[in-house]
Amino acid sequence: MTQYGFYFDSTRCTGCKTCTLACKDKKDLPTNLVYRKVFDYEGGMWEQGANGTYQTTAFMYHLSLACNHCENPACLENCPTGSISKDEATGAVISGAEETCIGCGTCVQVCPYGVPAVNPDTEKSVKCDMCIDLVAAGKQPICVESCPLRALEFGPVEELRAAHPDAVDGIAPMPAGTETVPAIVIATCPAAKMPGDTEGFVANEWEVAAN
Amino acid sequence: MLELDSTSLAVFTTLAPAGMVAFVVMALLRSTVADHAGKRRVDHLLAIPFLLVLSGFITSTAHLGTPTNALYVITGAGRSPLSNEVVSVLAFLFLAGSYWMAAISRDLPRQVAGAWIAAGSVAAIIAVGFTSIAYSIETIPTWNTIYTPLALVAGALGAGCLLSEGIYLFAGGLKPTRSTVLLVAYALSCLVVLTAMVLLRIELDTITTFVAKASGLAMGYDVRLGFYAISSAGALCALFNASFREEISTKTRLALACASAFAALWGVFLVRDLFYQTYMTVGV
């Protein structure tokens, strides 16, 4: 199996959320559901120095995050009905098999990235499937296609890692990927903080938590 | 939604493990009953732990979005900690329920009854074990501690012993030494639960993500533990009086046993609800 994944360039992302909306449109999602979220991570302050001038430690950046299609997905390991599977061809984590999902929300609870959700209309688990239909047709996922800044790329994750050797597999507010091994490659902007950072905070917490 | 979901799960993890331990304790005590009529009385009363587990199990389905697909959990034994838990509880319900129905409708041969009830007891022990480890999930550090299975098993053990003693009062009561053992087991189990929850409280202080401090998750943690201690002490006092005060009427004795069971289960529920409130993943 070739594990596919996303590459996210945080030096390019402006937080416009085109990726979020393009995905929402393609997947025809209800108003209270998105598969890709853009986190605004901010921190720091302005401090007055002894000479009366102000120095800043303020920082902010965006992180566009959908399912990371982890190599050891916690959602898959803990699903009691086997409704979550890994696609043989792409490694995509596919959730909510129509006939078997019981909507128990275990996948929602265990995912450290807050990715799966129980669709309030269907009462089934739903999440990003890396636009597996488009990928099968030789195209790119809709979020990648739509990004006006070309901050997203998609492909075999090992190829992405080779193409971006300085990239990392997580920045704050993501957790360290030790538990689930996310298939994501991230180029760090100068402001980027590493997982576990305690200097910053998610400035749009309500926005990302509400979906 | 999580709050409502967790309440039904708190009810399940209160009633089911306690009921299953009560079944095991009652089965052990039944094996020491010599006369046939005594065994029959106990067989009838085994309906109480069975119904406790069944009602807990039914309540737990309230957190499912699509319960019509629930049968798929049964086909998934070994697939995930949750499916193991559900399948093992169903196995217990099948064995205990079928035993109860068979035992009250006819005289079962001694060996058959013994084997059947032993199988139910083994299923109960396995189910309590699986339930206790179903929350040991790597990505949820506040649940993935030794205190999770410890508090659940100790709570079930204590409530199960207390329920057994109370239920046996309906069948004429146990020998004083056995009653003492069950009440002491309950008291010790409560102490273990309290210790585990206090140690968990200390550990929560050390678990932090950029989003939240785990210590801030559960509202009124210490107050709830206080209520647990009070309801447990009340349950113990009530059942002690019901078991050892000979001058009280049978009606009062049974009323005290019921009040004691309610107080003990309420205490366990408070701790279980508290546990669900400590939910926090390693991430966003």
PDB file of C-alpha atoms in Angstrom, chain A:
ATOM      1  CA  MET A   1       0.000   0.000   0.000  1.00  0.00           C
ATOM      2  CA  THR A   2       1.254   3.467  -0.883  1.00  0.00           C
ATOM      3  CA  GLN A   3       0.315   5.915   1.845  1.00  0.00           C
ATOM      4  CA  TYR A   4      -0.948   9.163   0.374  1.00  0.00           C
ATOM      5  CA  GLY A   5      -1.093  12.359   2.364  1.00  0.00           C
ATOM      6  CA  PHE A   6      -1.254  16.135   2.339  1.00  0.00           C
ATOM      7  CA  TYR A   7       1.551  18.668   2.299  1.00  0.00           C
ATOM      8  CA  PHE A   8       0.763  22.019   3.895  1.00  0.00           C
ATOM      9  CA  ASP A   9       2.951  25.072   3.422  1.00  0.00           C
ATOM     10  CA  SER A  10       2.398  27.383   6.369  1.00  0.00           C
ATOM     11  CA  THR A  11       4.576  30.054   4.742  1.00  0.00           C
ATOM     12  CA  ARG A  12       1.919  30.455   2.070  1.00  0.00           C
ATOM     13  CA  CYS A  13      -1.398  30.018   3.874  1.00  0.00           C
ATOM     14  CA  THR A  14      -3.300  33.252   4.460  1.00  0.00           C
ATOM     15  CA  GLY A  15      -6.153  31.618   6.348  1.00  0.00           C
ATOM     16  CA  CYS A  16      -8.682  32.413   3.622  1.00  0.00           C
ATOM     17  CA  LYS A  17     -10.561  29.119   4.202  1.00  0.00           C
ATOM     18  CA  THR A  18     -11.160  28.500   0.501  1.00  0.00           C
ATOM     19  CA  CYS A  19     -10.104  24.900   1.159  1.00  0.00           C
ATOM     20  CA  THR A  20     -12.777  24.602   3.860  1.00  0.00           C
ATOM     21  CA  LEU A  21     -15.528  25.964   1.653  1.00  0.00           C
ATOM     22  CA  ALA A  22     -14.515  24.080  -1.490  1.00  0.00           C
ATOM     23  CA  CYS A  23     -14.620  20.849   0.490  1.00  0.00           C
ATOM     24  CA  LYS A  24     -17.925  21.786   2.093  1.00  0.00           C
ATOM     25  CA  ASP A  25     -19.366  22.511  -1.333  1.00  0.00           C
ATOM     26  CA  LYS A  26     -18.099  19.334  -2.981  1.00  0.00           C
ATOM     27  CA  LYS A  27     -19.264  17.152  -0.106  1.00  0.00           C
ATOM     28  CA  ASP A  28     -22.556  19.060   0.185  1.00  0.00           C
ATOM     29  CA  LEU A  29     -22.137  19.329   3.942  1.00  0.00           C
ATOM     30  CA  PRO A  30     -24.733  20.831   6.284  1.00  0.00           C
ATOM     31  CA  THR A  31     -24.061  24.236   7.822  1.00  0.00           C
ATOM     32  CA  ASN A  32     -22.715  22.773  11.074  1.00  0.00           C
ATOM     33  CA  LEU A  33     -20.139  20.467   9.532  1.00  0.00           C
ATOM     34  CA  VAL A  34     -16.761  20.899   7.844  1.00  0.00           C
ATOM     35  CA  TYR A  35     -14.121  18.329   6.981  1.00  0.00           C
ATOM     36  CA  ARG A  36     -11.206  20.768   6.743  1.00  0.00           C
ATOM     37  CA  LYS A  37     -10.597  23.380   9.403  1.00  0.00           C
ATOM     38  CA  VAL A  38      -8.246  26.333   9.439  1.00  0.00           C
ATOM     39  CA  PHE A  39      -6.765  27.031  12.861  1.00  0.00           C
ATOM     40  CA  ASP A  40      -5.529  30.532  13.685  1.00  0.00           C
ATOM     41  CA  TYR A  41      -2.664  30.081  16.112  1.00  0.00           C
ATOM     42  CA  GLU A  42      -1.482  33.221  17.880  1.00  0.00           C
ATOM     43  CA  GLY A  43       0.554  34.353  20.838  1.00  0.00           C
ATOM     44  CA  GLY A  44       3.163  36.719  22.212  1.00  0.00           C
ATOM     45  CA  MET A  45       2.857  40.355  23.202  1.00  0.00           C
ATOM     46  CA  TRP A  46       4.394  43.832  22.986  1.00  0.00           C
ATOM     47  CA  GLU A  47       6.769  44.719  25.815  1.00  0.00           C
ATOM     48  CA  GLN A  48       8.168  48.125  26.731  1.00  0.00           C
ATOM     49  CA  GLY A  49      11.923  48.178  27.052  1.00  0.00           C
ATOM     50  CA  ALA A  50      14.035  50.273  29.443  1.00  0.00           C
ATOM     51  CA  ASN A  51      14.568  52.911  26.751  1.00  0.00           C
ATOM     52  CA  GLY A  52      10.825  53.325  26.245  1.00  0.00           C
ATOM     53  CA  THR A  53      10.658  51.517  22.942  1.00  0.00           C
ATOM     54  CA  TYR A  54       8.421  48.535  22.339  1.00  0.00           C
ATOM     55  CA  GLN A  55       9.596  45.122  21.246  1.00  0.00           C
ATOM     56  CA  THR A  56       7.231  42.441  20.069  1.00  0.00           C
ATOM     57  CA  THR A  57       7.145  38.728  20.540  1.00  0.00           C
ATOM     58  CA  ALA A  58       3.744  38.542  18.863  1.00  0.00           C
ATOM     59  CA  PHE A  59       3.236  35.814  16.281  1.00  0.00           C
ATOM     60  CA  MET A  60       0.416  34.234  14.363  1.00  0.00           C
ATOM     61  CA  TYR A  61      -0.019  31.731  11.599  1.00  0.00           C
ATOM     62  CA  HIS A  62      -2.665  29.479  10.089  1.00  0.00           C
ATOM     63  CA  LEU A  63      -2.890  25.736   9.936  1.00  0.00           C
ATOM     64  CA  SER A  64      -5.226  24.067   7.461  1.00  0.00           C
ATOM     65  CA  LEU A  65      -6.046  20.637   8.806  1.00  0.00           C
ATOM     66  CA  ALA A  66      -8.253  17.821   7.569  1.00  0.00           C
ATOM     67  CA  CYS A  67      -7.925  14.120   8.268  1.00  0.00           C
ATOM     68  CA  ASN A  68      -4.253  13.150   8.376  1.00  0.00           C
ATOM     69  CA  HIS A  69      -5.064   9.598   7.263  1.00  0.00           C
ATOM     70  CA  CYS A  70      -2.764   8.313   9.984  1.00  0.00           C
ATOM     71  CA  GLU A  71      -0.709   5.175   9.604  1.00  0.00           C
ATOM     72  CA  ASN A  72      -2.062   3.989  12.988  1.00  0.00           C
ATOM     73  CA  PRO A  73      -5.466   5.669  13.074  1.00  0.00           C
ATOM     74  CA  ALA A  74      -6.967   5.750  16.567  1.00  0.00           C
ATOM     75  CA  CYS A  75     -10.444   5.978  15.017  1.00  0.00           C
ATOM     76  CA  LEU A  76      -9.971   2.720  13.137  1.00  0.00           C
ATOM     77  CA  GLU A  77      -8.419   0.909  16.095  1.00  0.00           C
ATOM     78  CA  ASN A  78     -11.267   1.835  18.429  1.00  0.00           C
ATOM     79  CA  CYS A  79     -14.297   1.589  16.134  1.00  0.00           C
ATOM     80  CA  PRO A  80     -16.496  -1.168  17.609  1.00  0.00           C
ATOM     81  CA  THR A  81     -18.203  -2.077  14.332  1.00  0.00           C
ATOM     82  CA  GLY A  82     -15.313  -1.956  11.889  1.00  0.00           C
ATOM     83  CA  SER A  83     -16.975   0.882  10.011  1.00  0.00           C
ATOM     84  CA  ILE A  84     -13.666   2.640   9.530  1.00  0.00           C
ATOM     85  CA  SER A  85     -11.207   1.200   7.077  1.00  0.00           C
ATOM     86  CA  LYS A  86      -7.993   2.065   5.315  1.00  0.00           C
ATOM     87  CA  ASP A  87      -8.150   2.151   1.533  1.00  0.00           C
ATOM     88  CA  GLU A  88      -5.728  -0.365   0.061  1.00  0.00           C
ATOM     89  CA  ALA A  89      -4.654   1.844  -2.830  1.00  0.00           C
ATOM     90  CA  THR A  90      -4.138   5.193  -1.087  1.00  0.00           C
ATOM     91  CA  GLY A  91      -4.092   4.571   2.665  1.00  0.00           C
ATOM     92  CA  ALA A  92      -7.089   6.883   2.998  1.00  0.00           C
ATOM     93  CA  VAL A  93      -8.972   6.392   6.262  1.00  0.00           C
ATOM     94  CA  ILE A  94     -12.610   5.978   5.273  1.00  0.00           C
ATOM     95  CA  SER A  95     -15.260   6.235   7.948  1.00  0.00           C
ATOM     96  CA  GLY A  96     -18.916   5.651   8.528  1.00  0.00           C
ATOM     97  CA  ALA A  97     -19.815   2.666   6.354  1.00  0.00           C
ATOM     98  CA  GLU A  98     -23.513   3.251   5.782  1.00  0.00           C
ATOM     99  CA  GLU A  99     -24.702  -0.183   6.823  1.00  0.00           C
ATOM    100  CA  THR A 100     -22.477  -0.718   9.864  1.00  0.00           C
ATOM    101  CA  CYS A 101     -21.790   2.635  11.600  1.00  0.00           C
ATOM    102  CA  ILE A 102     -23.770   2.962  14.839  1.00  0.00           C
ATOM    103  CA  GLY A 103     -22.946   6.638  15.395  1.00  0.00           C
ATOM    104  CA  CYS A 104     -21.472   5.945  18.837  1.00  0.00           C
ATOM    105  CA  GLY A 105     -18.929   8.751  18.460  1.00  0.00           C
ATOM    106  CA  THR A 106     -15.958   6.699  19.625  1.00  0.00           C
ATOM    107  CA  CYS A 107     -13.963   7.869  16.588  1.00  0.00           C
ATOM    108  CA  VAL A 108     -14.801  11.465  17.515  1.00  0.00           C
ATOM    109  CA  GLN A 109     -13.559  10.942  21.052  1.00  0.00           C
ATOM    110  CA  VAL A 110     -10.284   9.192  20.276  1.00  0.00           C
ATOM    111  CA  CYS A 111      -8.987  11.248  17.329  1.00  0.00           C
ATOM    112  CA  PRO A 112      -6.294  13.629  18.630  1.00  0.00           C
ATOM    113  CA  TYR A 113      -6.933  15.948  15.683  1.00  0.00           C
ATOM    114  CA  GLY A 114     -10.652  16.329  16.276  1.00  0.00           C
ATOM    115  CA  VAL A 115     -11.371  15.139  12.748  1.00  0.00           C
ATOM    116  CA  PRO A 116     -14.332  12.722  12.647  1.00  0.00           C
ATOM    117  CA  ALA A 117     -17.795  13.992  13.460  1.00  0.00           C
ATOM    118  CA  VAL A 118     -21.185  12.371  13.756  1.00  0.00           C
ATOM    119  CA  ASN A 119     -23.354  13.938  11.065  1.00  0.00           C
ATOM    120  CA  PRO A 120     -26.444  15.183  12.933  1.00  0.00           C
ATOM    121  CA  ASP A 121     -28.623  14.447   9.895  1.00  0.00           C
ATOM    122  CA  THR A 122     -27.535  10.870   9.222  1.00  0.00           C
ATOM    123  CA  GLU A 123     -26.235   9.979  12.731  1.00  0.00           C
ATOM    124  CA  LYS A 124     -23.188   8.381  11.100  1.00  0.00           C
ATOM    125  CA  SER A 125     -19.510   9.105  11.391  1.00  0.00           C
ATOM    126  CA  VAL A 126     -18.186  11.358   8.658  1.00  0.00           C
ATOM    127  CA  LYS A 127     -14.801  12.830   7.783  1.00  0.00           C
ATOM    128  CA  CYS A 128     -12.414  13.754   4.985  1.00  0.00           C
ATOM    129  CA  ASP A 129     -11.841  10.835   2.628  1.00  0.00           C
ATOM    130  CA  MET A 130      -9.064  12.645   0.702  1.00  0.00           C
ATOM    131  CA  CYS A 131     -11.595  12.948  -2.169  1.00  0.00           C
ATOM    132  CA  ILE A 132     -10.933   9.357  -3.053  1.00  0.00           C
ATOM    133  CA  ASP A 133     -13.212   9.599  -6.087  1.00  0.00           C
ATOM    134  CA  LEU A 134     -11.152  12.429  -7.555  1.00  0.00           C
ATOM    135  CA  VAL A 135      -7.882  10.700  -6.694  1.00  0.00           C
ATOM    136  CA  ALA A 136      -9.081   7.520  -8.421  1.00  0.00           C
ATOM    137  CA  ALA A 137      -9.770   9.647 -11.497  1.00  0.00           C
ATOM    138  CA  GLY A 138      -6.203  10.933 -11.409  1.00  0.00           C
ATOM    139  CA  LYS A 139      -7.142  14.316  -9.978  1.00  0.00           C
ATOM    140  CA  GLN A 140      -6.253  16.103  -6.743  1.00  0.00           C
ATOM    141  CA  PRO A 141      -8.483  16.478  -3.670  1.00  0.00           C
ATOM    142  CA  ILE A 142     -10.741  19.516  -3.973  1.00  0.00           C
ATOM    143  CA  CYS A 143      -8.996  21.421  -1.148  1.00  0.00           C
ATOM    144  CA  VAL A 144      -5.677  21.113  -2.969  1.00  0.00           C
ATOM    145  CA  GLU A 145      -7.226  22.133  -6.285  1.00  0.00           C
ATOM    146  CA  SER A 146      -8.954  25.146  -4.772  1.00  0.00           C
ATOM    147  CA  CYS A 147      -6.172  26.675  -2.669  1.00  0.00           C
ATOM    148  CA  PRO A 148      -5.441  30.069  -4.275  1.00  0.00           C
ATOM    149  CA  LEU A 149      -2.006  30.237  -2.647  1.00  0.00           C
ATOM    150  CA  ARG A 150      -1.053  26.669  -3.594  1.00  0.00           C
ATOM    151  CA  ALA A 151      -0.353  26.007   0.051  1.00  0.00           C
ATOM    152  CA  LEU A 152      -1.620  22.445  -0.220  1.00  0.00           C
ATOM    153  CA  GLU A 153      -0.166  19.544  -2.151  1.00  0.00           C
ATOM    154  CA  PHE A 154      -1.194  15.907  -2.278  1.00  0.00           C
ATOM    155  CA  GLY A 155       0.592  12.699  -3.173  1.00  0.00           C
ATOM    156  CA  PRO A 156       2.424   9.681  -1.795  1.00  0.00           C
ATOM    157  CA  VAL A 157       3.599  10.888   1.590  1.00  0.00           C
ATOM    158  CA  GLU A 158       7.130   9.561   1.154  1.00  0.00           C
ATOM    159  CA  GLU A 159       7.451  11.513  -2.101  1.00  0.00           C
ATOM    160  CA  LEU A 160       6.169  14.640  -0.341  1.00  0.00           C
ATOM    161  CA  ARG A 161       8.714  14.155   2.443  1.00  0.00           C
ATOM    162  CA  ALA A 162      11.481  13.707  -0.123  1.00  0.00           C
ATOM    163  CA  ALA A 163      10.388  16.795  -2.035  1.00  0.00           C
ATOM    164  CA  HIS A 164      10.268  18.886   1.145  1.00  0.00           C
ATOM    165  CA  PRO A 165      13.157  17.627   3.277  1.00  0.00           C
ATOM    166  CA  ASP A 166      12.905  20.469   5.808  1.00  0.00           C
ATOM    167  CA  ALA A 167       9.233  19.865   6.466  1.00  0.00           C
ATOM    168  CA  VAL A 168       7.927  18.397   9.707  1.00  0.00           C
ATOM    169  CA  ASP A 169       4.974  16.171  10.567  1.00  0.00           C
ATOM    170  CA  GLY A 170       3.289  18.585  12.936  1.00  0.00           C
ATOM    171  CA  ILE A 171       3.167  22.144  14.245  1.00  0.00           C
ATOM    172  CA  ALA A 172       1.125  23.611  17.081  1.00  0.00           C
ATOM    173  CA  PRO A 173      -1.757  23.303  17.711  1.00  0.00           C
ATOM    174  CA  MET A 174      -1.328  19.728  16.497  1.00  0.00           C
ATOM    175  CA  PRO A 175      -0.119  17.187  19.024  1.00  0.00           C
ATOM    176  CA  ALA A 176       3.070  15.247  18.401  1.00  0.00           C
ATOM    177  CA  GLY A 177       2.208  12.463  16.018  1.00  0.00           C
ATOM    178  CA  THR A 178       3.731   9.670  18.075  1.00  0.00           C
ATOM    179  CA  GLU A 179       0.460   7.887  18.822  1.00  0.00           C
ATOM    180  CA  THR A 180      -1.111   7.788  15.383  1.00  0.00           C
ATOM    181  CA  VAL A 181       1.693   8.670  12.913  1.00  0.00           C
ATOM    182  CA  PRO A 182      -0.133  11.204  10.711  1.00  0.00           C
ATOM    183  CA  ALA A 183       0.494  11.160   6.960  1.00  0.00           C
ATOM    184  CA  ILE A 184       1.105  14.884   6.739  1.00  0.00           C
ATOM    185  CA  VAL A 185       4.071  17.013   5.742  1.00  0.00           C
ATOM    186  CA  ILE A 186       4.254  20.632   6.891  1.00  0.00           C
ATOM    187  CA  ALA A 187       6.554  23.409   5.819  1.00  0.00           C
ATOM    188  CA  THR A 188       7.143  25.677   8.801  1.00  0.00           C
ATOM    189  CA  CYS A 189       6.837  29.431   8.571  1.00  0.00           C
ATOM    190  CA  PRO A 190       9.170  31.522  10.790  1.00  0.00           C
ATOM    191  CA  ALA A 191       6.392  31.964  13.369  1.00  0.00           C
ATOM    192  CA  ALA A 192       5.554  28.263  13.552  1.00  0.00           C
ATOM    193  CA  LYS A 193       5.680  26.596  16.937  1.00  0.00           C
ATOM    194  CA  MET A 194       6.270  22.930  17.471  1.00  0.00           C
ATOM    195  CA  PRO A 195       3.683  20.508  18.930  1.00  0.00           C
ATOM    196  CA  GLY A 196       3.402  20.895  22.674  1.00  0.00           C
ATOM    197  CA  ASP A 197       3.933  24.645  22.491  1.00  0.00           C
ATOM    198  CA  THR A 198       2.380  26.553  25.360  1.00  0.00           C
ATOM    199  CA  GLU A 199       3.144  30.115  24.217  1.00  0.00           C
ATOM    200  CA  GLY A 200       0.248  30.399  21.789  1.00  0.00           C
ATOM    201  CA  PHE A 201      -3.434  29.665  21.640  1.00  0.00           C
ATOM    202  CA  VAL A 202      -6.085  28.883  19.062  1.00  0.00           C
ATOM    203  CA  ALA A 203      -7.640  32.280  18.420  1.00  0.00           C
ATOM    204  CA  ASN A 204     -10.659  30.908  16.556  1.00  0.00           C
ATOM    205  CA  GLU A 205     -11.424  28.102  19.007  1.00  0.00           C
ATOM    206  CA  TRP A 206     -15.198  28.571  18.810  1.00  0.00           C
ATOM    207  CA  GLU A 207     -15.094  28.497  15.029  1.00  0.00           C
ATOM    208  CA  VAL A 208     -13.140  25.235  14.774  1.00  0.00           C
ATOM    209  CA  ALA A 209     -14.931  23.617  17.711  1.00  0.00           C
ATOM    210  CA  ALA A 210     -18.377  24.415  16.388  1.00  0.00           C
ATOM    211  CA  ASN A 211     -17.974  22.198  13.304  1.00  0.00           C
TER     212      ASN A 211
END
